[in-house]
Amino acid sequence: MTAPLFLRACRGETTERAPLWLMRQAGRYLPEYRQVRAGVSFLELCKTPKLAVEVTLQPIRRFGFDAAILFSDLLVPLEAMGLAVEFTDEGPRLPQPVRTPADLGRLATFDPAARTGFVLETIAGARRELGDTPLIGFAGAPFTVATYAIEGKTSKGFGETKKFFYREPEAAHRLLALIGEATRDYLVAQVRAGAQAVQLFDSWVGVLSAEDFETYALPPTAALVAALRATGVPVIYFGNGAAAILDRVARVGADVYGVDWRLPIDEARARLGGARAVQGNLDPAVLLGPAAEIERRAREIVRRGGKRGHVFNLGHGITPDVPIEAVEALVAAVRSC
Ligand code: CP3
């Protein structure tokens, strides 16, 4: 039996067509997700394996995507490390963020089975239902998780994060290393529970200068990627807004690089030093436009991505306002290439 399309593309193999999944594919643009979510809070949904399995499967049933992604959130391991996390209508809030070196004393690595058993159960449960469709586990990359620990919410300017880095560099390195170690244990546990690939979301890395990327983000991320690759599953690193520093990004050592929409995918690949596999690139906002434009742009990405080591995806997560018909048009276009 040949391995699933998605896993072959992740390994840099040539595939008959580009496998396709979408970041944030399980979420509010799906009526069946909104229905489940009507009865429970977002964190309850993440922590109830039966429901989390159900929403993980929803986009696979509806669109037949070539990979499923664990339904959870980037902030789940931060809560397990000891920081309280709340989800409000305005997004996530951490009421006691890390602002001083002493605050680091409130954070610790954790036993994934003891603190995040619901995630491992969700993975095992989803695997039982998924058949041949591979399951991706995920976590935030150390820098992006650190921004939530320090800012206490999704930030615009990331002023608190940078202030902490520049005023307390030693504590900043300790925080990033600690998050990296906790994330390693957490993702190794996800792989043992059945995740067949893992993705690191570095959603806010684009706010860093090249120097700060090299100083703060790269060392803990490269160490994490190396430890994860030792498990044998493909490691995907998605850096949003990182087009200007892709030469440095390549040094994280991932199997697959997720790229946003700022550069054409072939140019991004060249700047990554010819990455063995790339994923992403369609601006999610294109899904708010007409079907003909979605098709044209999707075909262009398929052409530029090439047949070798190419996973089709968006350049960032799908937004709640995307119509189902737009996703149908996208799936049909990518499948017909
Ligand atoms: O991809 C998937 O379908 C799996 C599910 C998934 C969620 N969050 C579910 C979610 C994944 C992979 C994430 C990762 C995540 N979470 C990231 C990185 C990805 C990215 O988009 O850059 C980040 C930055 C977070 C933190 C987070 N979670 C924010 C900022 C928010 C609020 C903004 C928003 O989209 O609502 C969330 C909430 C969240 N995570 C929702 C979902 C489905 C919406 C919650 C709801 O149902 O009300």
mmCIF file of N, CA, C and O and ligand atoms in Angstrom, residues 21-28 33 37 42 45-46 55 59 69-75 87-92 138 140 144 148 154 201-204 238 240 316-318 320, ligand 1:
data_model
loop_
_atom_site.group_PDB
_atom_site.id
_atom_site.type_symbol
_atom_site.label_atom_id
_atom_site.label_comp_id
_atom_site.label_asym_id
_atom_site.label_seq_id
_atom_site.Cartn_x
_atom_site.Cartn_y
_atom_site.Cartn_z
ATOM 1 N N TRP A 21 -5.280 20.586 2.336
ATOM 2 C CA TRP A 21 -6.015 20.816 3.588
ATOM 3 C C TRP A 21 -5.938 22.309 3.842
ATOM 4 O O TRP A 21 -5.184 23.012 3.157
ATOM 5 N N LEU A 22 -6.712 22.806 4.800
ATOM 6 C CA LEU A 22 -6.736 24.246 5.074
ATOM 7 C C LEU A 22 -6.464 24.514 6.554
ATOM 8 O O LEU A 22 -7.088 23.880 7.425
ATOM 9 N N MET A 23 -5.565 25.454 6.824
ATOM 10 C CA MET A 23 -5.367 25.831 8.219
ATOM 11 C C MET A 23 -6.684 26.364 8.780
ATOM 12 O O MET A 23 -7.384 27.110 8.106
ATOM 13 N N ARG A 24 -7.012 25.963 10.007
ATOM 14 C CA ARG A 24 -8.266 26.302 10.702
ATOM 15 C C ARG A 24 -9.485 25.739 9.963
ATOM 16 O O ARG A 24 -10.565 26.343 9.997
ATOM 17 N N GLN A 25 -9.282 24.565 9.330
ATOM 18 C CA GLN A 25 -10.379 23.999 8.525
ATOM 19 C C GLN A 25 -11.587 23.576 9.365
ATOM 20 O O GLN A 25 -12.704 23.481 8.844
ATOM 21 N N ALA A 26 -11.343 23.286 10.657
ATOM 22 C CA ALA A 26 -12.467 23.000 11.554
ATOM 23 C C ALA A 26 -12.775 24.295 12.289
ATOM 24 O O ALA A 26 -11.991 24.731 13.120
ATOM 25 N N GLY A 27 -13.883 24.923 11.962
ATOM 26 C CA GLY A 27 -14.147 26.202 12.628
ATOM 27 C C GLY A 27 -15.440 26.841 12.204
ATOM 28 O O GLY A 27 -16.289 26.191 11.579
ATOM 29 N N ARG A 28 -15.546 28.114 12.537
ATOM 30 C CA ARG A 28 -16.845 28.800 12.461
ATOM 31 C C ARG A 28 -17.445 29.001 11.081
ATOM 32 O O ARG A 28 -18.621 29.323 10.971
ATOM 33 N N TYR A 33 -20.053 23.066 12.598
ATOM 34 C CA TYR A 33 -19.218 23.480 13.742
ATOM 35 C C TYR A 33 -20.017 24.429 14.639
ATOM 36 O O TYR A 33 -20.044 24.272 15.859
ATOM 37 N N ARG A 37 -20.856 24.126 18.606
ATOM 38 C CA ARG A 37 -20.351 25.207 19.454
ATOM 39 C C ARG A 37 -21.470 25.963 20.172
ATOM 40 O O ARG A 37 -21.226 26.572 21.225
ATOM 41 N N PHE A 42 -15.842 27.377 23.947
ATOM 42 C CA PHE A 42 -14.730 26.921 23.109
ATOM 43 C C PHE A 42 -13.768 26.021 23.880
ATOM 44 O O PHE A 42 -13.365 24.959 23.388
ATOM 45 N N LEU A 45 -15.180 22.644 24.466
ATOM 46 C CA LEU A 45 -15.114 21.875 23.216
ATOM 47 C C LEU A 45 -13.732 21.246 23.065
ATOM 48 O O LEU A 45 -13.607 20.053 22.767
ATOM 49 N N CYS A 46 -12.676 22.048 23.307
ATOM 50 C CA CYS A 46 -11.308 21.523 23.213
ATOM 51 C C CYS A 46 -11.068 20.388 24.223
ATOM 52 O O CYS A 46 -10.301 19.465 23.959
ATOM 53 N N VAL A 55 -15.600 17.558 15.652
ATOM 54 C CA VAL A 55 -15.288 18.741 14.838
ATOM 55 C C VAL A 55 -14.001 18.562 14.021
ATOM 56 O O VAL A 55 -13.860 19.167 12.968
ATOM 57 N N PRO A 59 -14.695 18.763 8.629
ATOM 58 C CA PRO A 59 -14.223 19.211 7.304
ATOM 59 C C PRO A 59 -13.789 18.055 6.398
ATOM 60 O O PRO A 59 -13.812 18.197 5.165
ATOM 61 N N ILE A 69 -6.624 17.979 10.892
ATOM 62 C CA ILE A 69 -5.783 18.564 11.943
ATOM 63 C C ILE A 69 -6.542 18.486 13.258
ATOM 64 O O ILE A 69 -7.744 18.773 13.315
ATOM 65 N N LEU A 70 -5.817 18.064 14.280
ATOM 66 C CA LEU A 70 -6.340 18.003 15.637
ATOM 67 C C LEU A 70 -7.116 19.269 15.962
ATOM 68 O O LEU A 70 -6.623 20.369 15.735
ATOM 69 N N PHE A 71 -8.301 19.131 16.524
ATOM 70 C CA PHE A 71 -9.013 20.307 16.996
ATOM 71 C C PHE A 71 -8.585 20.602 18.419
ATOM 72 O O PHE A 71 -8.820 19.811 19.340
ATOM 73 N N SER A 72 -7.926 21.742 18.571
ATOM 74 C CA SER A 72 -7.477 22.191 19.889
ATOM 75 C C SER A 72 -7.137 23.654 19.751
ATOM 76 O O SER A 72 -7.613 24.305 18.826
ATOM 77 N N ASP A 73 -6.330 24.185 20.627
ATOM 78 C CA ASP A 73 -5.872 25.564 20.474
ATOM 79 C C ASP A 73 -4.435 25.696 20.910
ATOM 80 O O ASP A 73 -3.947 24.954 21.761
ATOM 81 N N LEU A 74 -3.802 26.675 20.326
ATOM 82 C CA LEU A 74 -2.420 27.027 20.621
ATOM 83 C C LEU A 74 -2.171 27.330 22.104
ATOM 84 O O LEU A 74 -1.058 27.192 22.589
ATOM 85 N N LEU A 75 -3.209 27.764 22.816
ATOM 86 C CA LEU A 75 -3.018 28.196 24.197
ATOM 87 C C LEU A 75 -3.206 27.075 25.211
ATOM 88 O O LEU A 75 -2.927 27.255 26.395
ATOM 89 N N PHE A 87 -11.236 32.379 27.049
ATOM 90 C CA PHE A 87 -11.629 32.801 25.704
ATOM 91 C C PHE A 87 -12.837 33.711 25.814
ATOM 92 O O PHE A 87 -13.854 33.338 26.377
ATOM 93 N N THR A 88 -12.707 34.920 25.305
ATOM 94 C CA THR A 88 -13.792 35.897 25.349
ATOM 95 C C THR A 88 -14.233 36.172 23.905
ATOM 96 O O THR A 88 -13.601 35.684 22.961
ATOM 97 N N ASP A 89 -15.286 36.968 23.755
ATOM 98 C CA ASP A 89 -15.738 37.329 22.410
ATOM 99 C C ASP A 89 -14.671 38.103 21.648
ATOM 100 O O ASP A 89 -14.667 38.165 20.432
ATOM 101 N N GLU A 90 -13.751 38.732 22.396
ATOM 102 C CA GLU A 90 -12.675 39.500 21.744
ATOM 103 C C GLU A 90 -11.414 38.656 21.567
ATOM 104 O O GLU A 90 -10.359 39.204 21.258
ATOM 105 N N GLY A 91 -11.515 37.344 21.775
ATOM 106 C CA GLY A 91 -10.341 36.489 21.613
ATOM 107 C C GLY A 91 -9.784 36.044 22.944
ATOM 108 O O GLY A 91 -10.379 36.298 23.994
ATOM 109 N N PRO A 92 -8.633 35.367 22.915
ATOM 110 C CA PRO A 92 -8.076 34.814 24.155
ATOM 111 C C PRO A 92 -7.537 35.892 25.092
ATOM 112 O O PRO A 92 -7.046 36.922 24.647
ATOM 113 N N PHE A 138 -0.515 19.543 16.395
ATOM 114 C CA PHE A 138 0.078 20.878 16.283
ATOM 115 C C PHE A 138 0.330 21.517 17.644
ATOM 116 O O PHE A 138 -0.204 21.094 18.669
ATOM 117 N N GLY A 140 1.898 25.786 18.988
ATOM 118 C CA GLY A 140 2.499 27.045 18.576
ATOM 119 C C GLY A 140 4.009 26.919 18.635
ATOM 120 O O GLY A 140 4.540 26.141 19.427
ATOM 121 N N THR A 144 5.733 32.498 19.145
ATOM 122 C CA THR A 144 4.306 32.868 19.104
ATOM 123 C C THR A 144 3.620 32.556 20.436
ATOM 124 O O THR A 144 2.812 33.351 20.932
ATOM 125 N N TYR A 148 1.832 35.303 23.632
ATOM 126 C CA TYR A 148 0.591 35.208 24.428
ATOM 127 C C TYR A 148 0.904 35.230 25.922
ATOM 128 O O TYR A 148 0.182 35.851 26.703
ATOM 129 N N THR A 154 -3.961 38.526 21.891
ATOM 130 C CA THR A 154 -3.423 38.742 20.554
ATOM 131 C C THR A 154 -3.073 40.218 20.457
ATOM 132 O O THR A 154 -3.901 41.080 20.746
ATOM 133 N N PHE A 201 2.886 26.397 14.507
ATOM 134 C CA PHE A 201 2.350 27.678 14.017
ATOM 135 C C PHE A 201 3.186 28.820 14.604
ATOM 136 O O PHE A 201 3.160 29.051 15.817
ATOM 137 N N ASP A 202 3.930 29.518 13.742
ATOM 138 C CA ASP A 202 4.627 30.727 14.218
ATOM 139 C C ASP A 202 3.888 31.927 13.620
ATOM 140 O O ASP A 202 4.397 32.652 12.760
ATOM 141 N N SER A 203 2.688 32.138 14.134
ATOM 142 C CA SER A 203 1.741 33.082 13.531
ATOM 143 C C SER A 203 2.218 34.528 13.567
ATOM 144 O O SER A 203 1.860 35.314 12.704
ATOM 145 N N TRP A 204 3.013 34.881 14.581
ATOM 146 C CA TRP A 204 3.388 36.301 14.733
ATOM 147 C C TRP A 204 4.872 36.547 14.543
ATOM 148 O O TRP A 204 5.367 37.632 14.838
ATOM 149 N N PHE A 238 5.271 26.648 10.033
ATOM 150 C CA PHE A 238 4.552 27.721 9.339
ATOM 151 C C PHE A 238 4.923 29.062 9.973
ATOM 152 O O PHE A 238 4.619 29.317 11.136
ATOM 153 N N ASN A 240 4.262 32.938 9.633
ATOM 154 C CA ASN A 240 3.420 33.947 8.976
ATOM 155 C C ASN A 240 4.147 35.295 8.944
ATOM 156 O O ASN A 240 4.699 35.724 9.948
ATOM 157 N N HIS A 316 -2.733 31.541 5.505
ATOM 158 C CA HIS A 316 -3.034 31.649 6.940
ATOM 159 C C HIS A 316 -4.401 30.988 7.120
ATOM 160 O O HIS A 316 -4.973 30.476 6.161
ATOM 161 N N GLY A 317 -4.930 31.015 8.355
ATOM 162 C CA GLY A 317 -6.168 30.289 8.619
ATOM 163 C C GLY A 317 -7.377 30.836 7.866
ATOM 164 O O GLY A 317 -7.470 32.042 7.621
ATOM 165 N N ILE A 318 -8.296 29.932 7.555
ATOM 166 C CA ILE A 318 -9.560 30.330 6.922
ATOM 167 C C ILE A 318 -10.357 31.178 7.927
ATOM 168 O O ILE A 318 -10.331 30.915 9.127
ATOM 169 N N PRO A 320 -13.935 33.091 9.511
ATOM 170 C CA PRO A 320 -15.327 32.637 9.719
ATOM 171 C C PRO A 320 -16.307 33.125 8.647
ATOM 172 O O PRO A 320 -17.370 32.541 8.478
HETATM 173 O O1 CP3 B 1 -6.869 24.204 12.071
HETATM 174 C C1 CP3 B 1 -7.817 23.725 12.699
HETATM 175 O O2 CP3 B 1 -8.941 23.547 12.217
HETATM 176 C C2 CP3 B 1 -7.587 23.248 14.127
HETATM 177 C C3 CP3 B 1 -8.018 24.140 15.122
HETATM 178 C C4 CP3 B 1 -7.214 25.361 15.555
HETATM 179 C C5 CP3 B 1 -7.806 26.366 16.344
HETATM 180 N N1 CP3 B 1 -6.836 27.233 16.742
HETATM 181 C C6 CP3 B 1 -9.209 26.427 16.712
HETATM 182 C C7 CP3 B 1 -9.815 27.703 17.123
HETATM 183 C C8 CP3 B 1 -5.865 25.685 15.409
HETATM 184 C C9 CP3 B 1 -4.790 24.988 14.614
HETATM 185 C C10 CP3 B 1 -5.637 26.862 16.169
HETATM 186 C C11 CP3 B 1 -4.327 27.505 16.335
HETATM 187 C C12 CP3 B 1 -4.266 28.877 16.881
HETATM 188 N N2 CP3 B 1 -4.928 29.387 17.944
HETATM 189 C C13 CP3 B 1 -3.398 29.860 16.405
HETATM 190 C C14 CP3 B 1 -2.406 29.675 15.301
HETATM 191 C C15 CP3 B 1 -3.071 29.646 13.969
HETATM 192 C C16 CP3 B 1 -3.234 30.969 13.336
HETATM 193 O O3 CP3 B 1 -4.361 31.222 12.885
HETATM 194 O O4 CP3 B 1 -2.263 31.718 13.262
HETATM 195 C C17 CP3 B 1 -3.594 31.010 17.186
HETATM 196 C C18 CP3 B 1 -2.889 32.340 17.011
HETATM 197 C C19 CP3 B 1 -4.562 30.684 18.174
HETATM 198 C C20 CP3 B 1 -5.062 31.543 19.270
HETATM 199 C C21 CP3 B 1 -6.481 31.842 19.097
HETATM 200 N N3 CP3 B 1 -7.503 30.928 19.252
HETATM 201 C C22 CP3 B 1 -7.049 33.083 18.758
HETATM 202 C C23 CP3 B 1 -6.263 34.350 18.463
HETATM 203 C C24 CP3 B 1 -8.429 32.905 18.744
HETATM 204 C C25 CP3 B 1 -9.459 33.973 18.570
HETATM 205 C C26 CP3 B 1 -9.546 34.396 17.165
HETATM 206 C C27 CP3 B 1 -10.474 33.480 16.458
HETATM 207 O O5 CP3 B 1 -10.102 32.937 15.422
HETATM 208 O O6 CP3 B 1 -11.596 33.373 16.976
HETATM 209 C C28 CP3 B 1 -8.699 31.528 18.997
HETATM 210 C C29 CP3 B 1 -10.009 30.867 19.034
HETATM 211 C C30 CP3 B 1 -10.190 29.655 18.158
HETATM 212 N N4 CP3 B 1 -9.269 28.655 17.937
HETATM 213 C C31 CP3 B 1 -11.393 29.317 17.472
HETATM 214 C C32 CP3 B 1 -11.151 28.100 16.828
HETATM 215 C C33 CP3 B 1 -12.122 27.303 16.000
HETATM 216 C C34 CP3 B 1 -12.675 30.097 17.515
HETATM 217 C C35 CP3 B 1 -13.331 29.809 18.812
HETATM 218 C C36 CP3 B 1 -14.825 29.759 18.731
HETATM 219 O O7 CP3 B 1 -15.399 28.753 18.273
HETATM 220 O O8 CP3 B 1 -15.436 30.740 19.195
#
